[in-house]
Amino acid sequence: NAGVTQTPKFQVLKTGQSMTLQCAQDMNHEYMSWYRQDPGMGLRLIHYSVGAGITDQGEVPNGYNVSRSTTEDFPLRLLSAAPSQTSVYFCASSYSRTGAAGELFFGEGSRLTVL
Amino acid sequence: AQSVSQHNHHVILSEAASLELGCNYSYGGTVNLFWYVQYPGQHLQLLLKYFSGDPLVKGIKGFEAEFIKSKFSFNLRKPSVQWSDTAEYFCAVNTNTGFQKLVFGTGTRLLVSP
C-alpha cells in the first residue's frame, strides 16, 4: 500500500522562487493536511482540507496556498519562498475529520531549504 | 488555546532501562490524546491513542500511556527499551472538533544505547 506519498523529498530554492510540494493518498481519506516541523517547535498545521473543493487555514498559513480538486491530491504551493520557510513539511490524511474517529497517516516528509 | 508540553527534549537510556516520557496539556474539556513516533528517516506513525474508557492505553511495540485527568497528563511508558526504540516521540491533543485542532508537543528525542 502506498499510503501518503510526498514529492519531492528534498528541495533547495532561492529566495523569491516558487514551487509546489505534491501530496497524494490512495486511502480515499476525506481529511488531508499540511504540517511543518521545525526544531523545538513540534509540528504546526499550515492548511487543511475536509474534502474535495474545501480548504481552510491552520495555525501558520502565511506564504502558502493549497487546493483540493480531487480526493487524492492536496498540493502545497509556495508562491515566493523565504528563508523562514526552510523546514520539513509533512502531509497527513485521515478517513475522518474528527480526532475521535481515527488517526493521521503521514507522508515521509519533504525537506525544503530556502537560501 | 490548547497547548501541549513535553518537558524532556532529549533522553538517553541504555537498553533494558525503563522509559517514561512526560506530556501535559492545557485544556479543560474532553480531549483525545495521541502519541506519535518518528523513527530516523521515516514518517510519523501512531503509537497509541486515548479517546475514552480505560485510562491505561496499550499501544504497539510494548508502549503504554496513562491518562490522568486531574493532572492533565498523558505520559508514555515502556518497561524495557530496546535500541530500536531510538526515535522522536510526539504527544498530541485535540478535542472532538477535529484534526484541524490537533496540537503537537515539541517532541522528545530518545537515544537508546546498546
Short mmCIF file of C-alpha atoms in Angstrom, two decimals:
data_model
loop_
_atom_site.label_atom_id
_atom_site.label_comp_id
_atom_site.label_asym_id
_atom_site.label_seq_id
_atom_site.Cartn_x
_atom_site.Cartn_y
_atom_site.Cartn_z
CA ASN A 1 0.00 0.00 0.00
CA ALA A 2 1.38 3.41 -0.97
CA GLY A 3 -0.43 5.37 1.77
CA VAL A 4 0.55 9.04 1.67
CA THR A 5 3.13 9.96 -0.94
CA GLN A 6 5.02 13.23 -0.93
CA THR A 7 7.31 14.63 -3.60
CA PRO A 8 9.96 15.87 -3.75
CA LYS A 9 11.79 14.56 -0.68
CA PHE A 10 14.43 17.27 -0.87
CA GLN A 11 14.41 20.71 -2.50
CA VAL A 12 16.63 23.76 -2.41
CA LEU A 13 15.17 27.08 -3.50
CA LYS A 14 16.40 30.61 -3.78
CA THR A 15 14.50 33.41 -2.09
CA GLY A 16 11.60 34.51 -4.26
CA GLN A 17 11.28 31.27 -6.21
CA SER A 18 8.05 29.37 -6.30
CA MET A 19 7.40 25.66 -6.04
CA THR A 20 4.76 23.08 -5.27
CA LEU A 21 5.02 20.21 -2.84
CA GLN A 22 2.91 17.33 -4.00
CA CYS A 23 0.86 15.06 -1.75
CA ALA A 24 -1.25 12.12 -2.82
CA GLN A 25 -3.07 9.48 -0.80
CA ASP A 26 -4.69 6.29 -2.05
CA MET A 27 -6.82 5.51 1.01
CA ASN A 28 -9.88 7.57 -0.02
CA HIS A 29 -9.39 9.79 3.02
CA GLU A 30 -11.58 12.87 3.21
CA TYR A 31 -9.28 14.82 5.52
CA MET A 32 -5.86 16.00 4.37
CA SER A 33 -3.45 18.45 5.91
CA TRP A 34 -0.01 20.00 5.69
CA TYR A 35 2.29 20.47 8.67
CA ARG A 36 5.71 21.99 9.01
CA GLN A 37 8.20 20.63 11.52
CA ASP A 38 10.80 22.96 12.96
CA PRO A 39 13.35 22.22 15.70
CA GLY A 40 11.95 22.90 19.16
CA MET A 41 8.51 23.75 17.81
CA GLY A 42 6.94 20.40 17.04
CA LEU A 43 4.51 20.18 14.15
CA ARG A 44 2.39 23.14 13.19
CA LEU A 45 -0.64 22.99 10.91
CA ILE A 46 -0.39 25.08 7.74
CA HIS A 47 -3.58 24.26 5.80
CA TYR A 48 -6.12 21.51 5.80
CA SER A 49 -8.98 20.17 3.73
CA VAL A 50 -12.07 18.24 4.81
CA GLY A 51 -12.97 17.17 1.27
CA ALA A 52 -12.56 17.95 -2.40
CA GLY A 53 -13.14 21.64 -3.04
CA ILE A 54 -12.89 22.59 0.65
CA THR A 55 -9.77 24.05 2.23
CA ASP A 56 -9.06 26.15 5.29
CA GLN A 57 -6.18 27.77 7.12
CA GLY A 58 -4.33 26.24 10.01
CA GLU A 59 -2.02 27.80 12.54
CA VAL A 60 0.70 29.11 10.16
CA PRO A 61 -0.86 29.67 6.70
CA ASN A 62 1.01 32.80 5.57
CA GLY A 63 3.10 32.30 2.45
CA TYR A 64 1.34 29.06 1.44
CA ASN A 65 -1.57 28.21 -0.82
CA VAL A 66 -3.44 24.94 -1.22
CA SER A 67 -6.17 23.49 -3.37
CA ARG A 68 -8.11 20.23 -3.31
CA SER A 69 -9.52 19.44 -6.72
CA THR A 70 -9.64 15.68 -6.09
CA THR A 71 -9.95 13.48 -3.03
CA GLU A 72 -6.49 12.04 -3.65
CA ASP A 73 -4.34 15.13 -4.12
CA PHE A 74 -3.52 18.08 -1.87
CA PRO A 75 -0.63 20.17 -3.20
CA LEU A 76 1.06 22.90 -1.18
CA ARG A 77 2.29 25.94 -3.09
CA LEU A 78 4.95 28.40 -2.05
CA LEU A 79 4.47 31.44 -4.28
CA SER A 80 7.57 33.38 -3.23
CA ALA A 81 9.86 31.36 -1.00
CA ALA A 82 11.50 32.97 2.02
CA PRO A 83 14.30 31.66 4.27
CA SER A 84 11.75 31.41 7.10
CA GLN A 85 10.06 28.66 5.12
CA THR A 86 13.09 26.40 5.46
CA SER A 87 11.57 23.40 7.19
CA VAL A 88 10.45 19.82 6.88
CA TYR A 89 6.94 19.54 5.50
CA PHE A 90 4.60 16.67 6.21
CA CYS A 91 1.37 15.84 4.51
CA ALA A 92 -1.12 13.83 6.56
CA SER A 93 -4.53 12.35 5.96
CA SER A 94 -7.36 10.68 7.82
CA TYR A 95 -10.55 8.96 6.77
CA SER A 96 -12.47 11.23 9.09
CA ARG A 97 -12.14 14.87 10.00
CA THR A 98 -12.61 14.18 13.70
CA GLY A 99 -9.88 13.09 16.04
CA ALA A 100 -12.24 10.80 17.87
CA ALA A 101 -12.72 8.59 14.87
CA GLY A 102 -9.29 7.88 13.60
CA GLU A 103 -5.64 8.66 13.31
CA LEU A 104 -3.48 10.71 11.00
CA PHE A 105 -1.41 8.94 8.37
CA PHE A 106 1.74 10.83 7.46
CA GLY A 107 3.88 11.02 4.38
CA GLU A 108 7.65 10.67 4.63
CA GLY A 109 8.26 14.40 4.57
CA SER A 110 9.78 16.95 2.23
CA ARG A 111 12.87 18.80 3.38
CA LEU A 112 12.92 22.31 1.93
CA THR A 113 15.83 24.74 2.17
CA VAL A 114 15.41 28.34 1.06
CA LEU A 115 18.65 30.23 0.51
CA ALA B 1 -5.88 27.94 23.27
CA GLN B 2 -4.73 24.40 23.77
CA SER B 3 -1.08 23.70 24.34
CA VAL B 4 0.99 20.59 24.87
CA SER B 5 4.18 20.41 26.90
CA GLN B 6 6.81 17.74 26.61
CA HIS B 7 9.34 18.55 29.28
CA ASN B 8 12.08 16.15 28.21
CA HIS B 9 13.63 17.28 24.95
CA HIS B 10 16.40 14.69 24.89
CA VAL B 11 16.55 11.40 26.76
CA ILE B 12 19.44 8.94 26.68
CA LEU B 13 18.94 5.44 28.06
CA SER B 14 20.72 2.13 27.98
CA GLU B 15 18.96 -0.92 26.64
CA ALA B 16 16.65 -2.59 29.16
CA ALA B 17 16.15 0.64 31.09
CA SER B 18 12.62 1.80 31.80
CA LEU B 19 11.20 4.77 29.95
CA GLU B 20 8.73 7.45 30.93
CA LEU B 21 8.16 10.50 28.76
CA GLY B 22 6.05 13.28 30.14
CA CYS B 23 3.19 15.00 28.35
CA ASN B 24 0.97 17.67 29.85
CA TYR B 25 -1.77 19.58 28.08
CA SER B 26 -3.83 22.63 28.85
CA TYR B 27 -7.49 22.24 28.02
CA GLY B 28 -10.36 21.86 30.40
CA GLY B 29 -12.78 19.95 28.21
CA THR B 30 -12.94 16.49 26.70
CA VAL B 31 -9.78 15.63 24.82
CA ASN B 32 -8.41 12.96 22.53
CA LEU B 33 -4.79 12.10 23.21
CA PHE B 34 -2.16 10.62 20.94
CA TRP B 35 1.47 9.60 20.94
CA TYR B 36 3.20 9.51 17.57
CA VAL B 37 6.70 8.18 16.91
CA GLN B 38 9.14 9.16 14.18
CA TYR B 39 11.97 6.69 13.62
CA PRO B 40 15.11 8.07 11.96
CA GLY B 41 14.42 8.85 8.31
CA GLN B 42 10.82 7.73 8.50
CA HIS B 43 7.41 9.33 8.70
CA LEU B 44 5.40 9.80 11.86
CA GLN B 45 3.25 6.88 12.85
CA LEU B 46 0.71 6.38 15.56
CA LEU B 47 1.99 4.68 18.70
CA LEU B 48 -1.21 4.77 20.74
CA LYS B 49 -4.30 6.86 21.35
CA TYR B 50 -6.85 7.56 24.05
CA PHE B 51 -10.41 8.61 23.37
CA SER B 52 -12.35 7.36 26.38
CA GLY B 53 -12.66 4.44 28.77
CA ASP B 54 -9.73 2.76 30.50
CA PRO B 55 -7.15 5.48 31.15
CA LEU B 56 -4.31 3.00 30.71
CA VAL B 57 -3.81 2.56 26.99
CA LYS B 58 -1.60 -0.03 25.38
CA GLY B 59 0.00 0.60 22.03
CA ILE B 60 2.37 -1.03 19.63
CA LYS B 61 5.84 -2.35 20.48
CA GLY B 62 5.16 -2.64 24.21
CA PHE B 63 4.41 1.03 24.82
CA GLU B 64 1.64 2.20 27.10
CA ALA B 65 0.35 5.54 28.31
CA GLU B 66 -1.77 6.60 31.25
CA PHE B 67 -4.29 9.40 31.08
CA ILE B 68 -4.56 11.20 34.42
CA LYS B 69 -7.32 13.75 34.01
CA SER B 70 -6.65 15.52 37.31
CA LYS B 71 -3.05 16.15 36.27
CA PHE B 72 -3.81 16.91 32.60
CA SER B 73 -1.16 14.35 31.75
CA PHE B 74 -0.69 11.52 29.27
CA ASN B 75 2.74 10.07 29.99
CA LEU B 76 4.27 7.43 27.77
CA ARG B 77 5.95 4.40 29.35
CA LYS B 78 7.85 1.31 28.38
CA PRO B 79 9.27 -1.12 30.96
CA SER B 80 12.36 -2.08 28.98
CA VAL B 81 13.60 -0.12 25.98
CA GLN B 82 15.46 -1.52 23.01
CA TRP B 83 17.98 0.07 20.68
CA SER B 84 15.27 0.05 18.01
CA ASP B 85 13.20 2.46 20.13
CA THR B 86 15.61 5.25 19.24
CA ALA B 87 13.27 7.84 17.73
CA GLU B 88 11.50 11.10 18.32
CA TYR B 89 8.22 10.92 20.21
CA PHE B 90 5.41 13.44 19.89
CA CYS B 91 2.44 13.88 22.15
CA ALA B 92 -0.65 15.40 20.54
CA VAL B 93 -4.02 16.55 21.81
CA ASN B 94 -7.26 17.59 20.24
CA THR B 95 -10.94 17.87 21.00
CA ASN B 96 -13.76 16.23 19.15
CA THR B 97 -13.91 19.25 16.87
CA GLY B 98 -11.44 17.63 14.58
CA PHE B 99 -7.89 17.14 13.43
CA GLN B 100 -7.64 20.78 12.45
CA LYS B 101 -7.39 21.45 16.17
CA LEU B 102 -4.72 18.81 16.78
CA VAL B 103 -1.87 20.35 18.75
CA PHE B 104 1.53 18.68 18.90
CA GLY B 105 4.15 18.93 21.58
CA THR B 106 7.71 19.85 20.68
CA GLY B 107 8.86 16.25 20.74
CA THR B 108 11.30 14.19 22.76
CA ARG B 109 14.35 12.65 21.14
CA LEU B 110 15.13 9.27 22.66
CA LEU B 111 18.51 7.67 22.14
CA VAL B 112 18.91 4.11 23.34
CA SER B 113 22.46 2.89 23.54
CA PRO B 114 23.12 -0.83 23.06
#
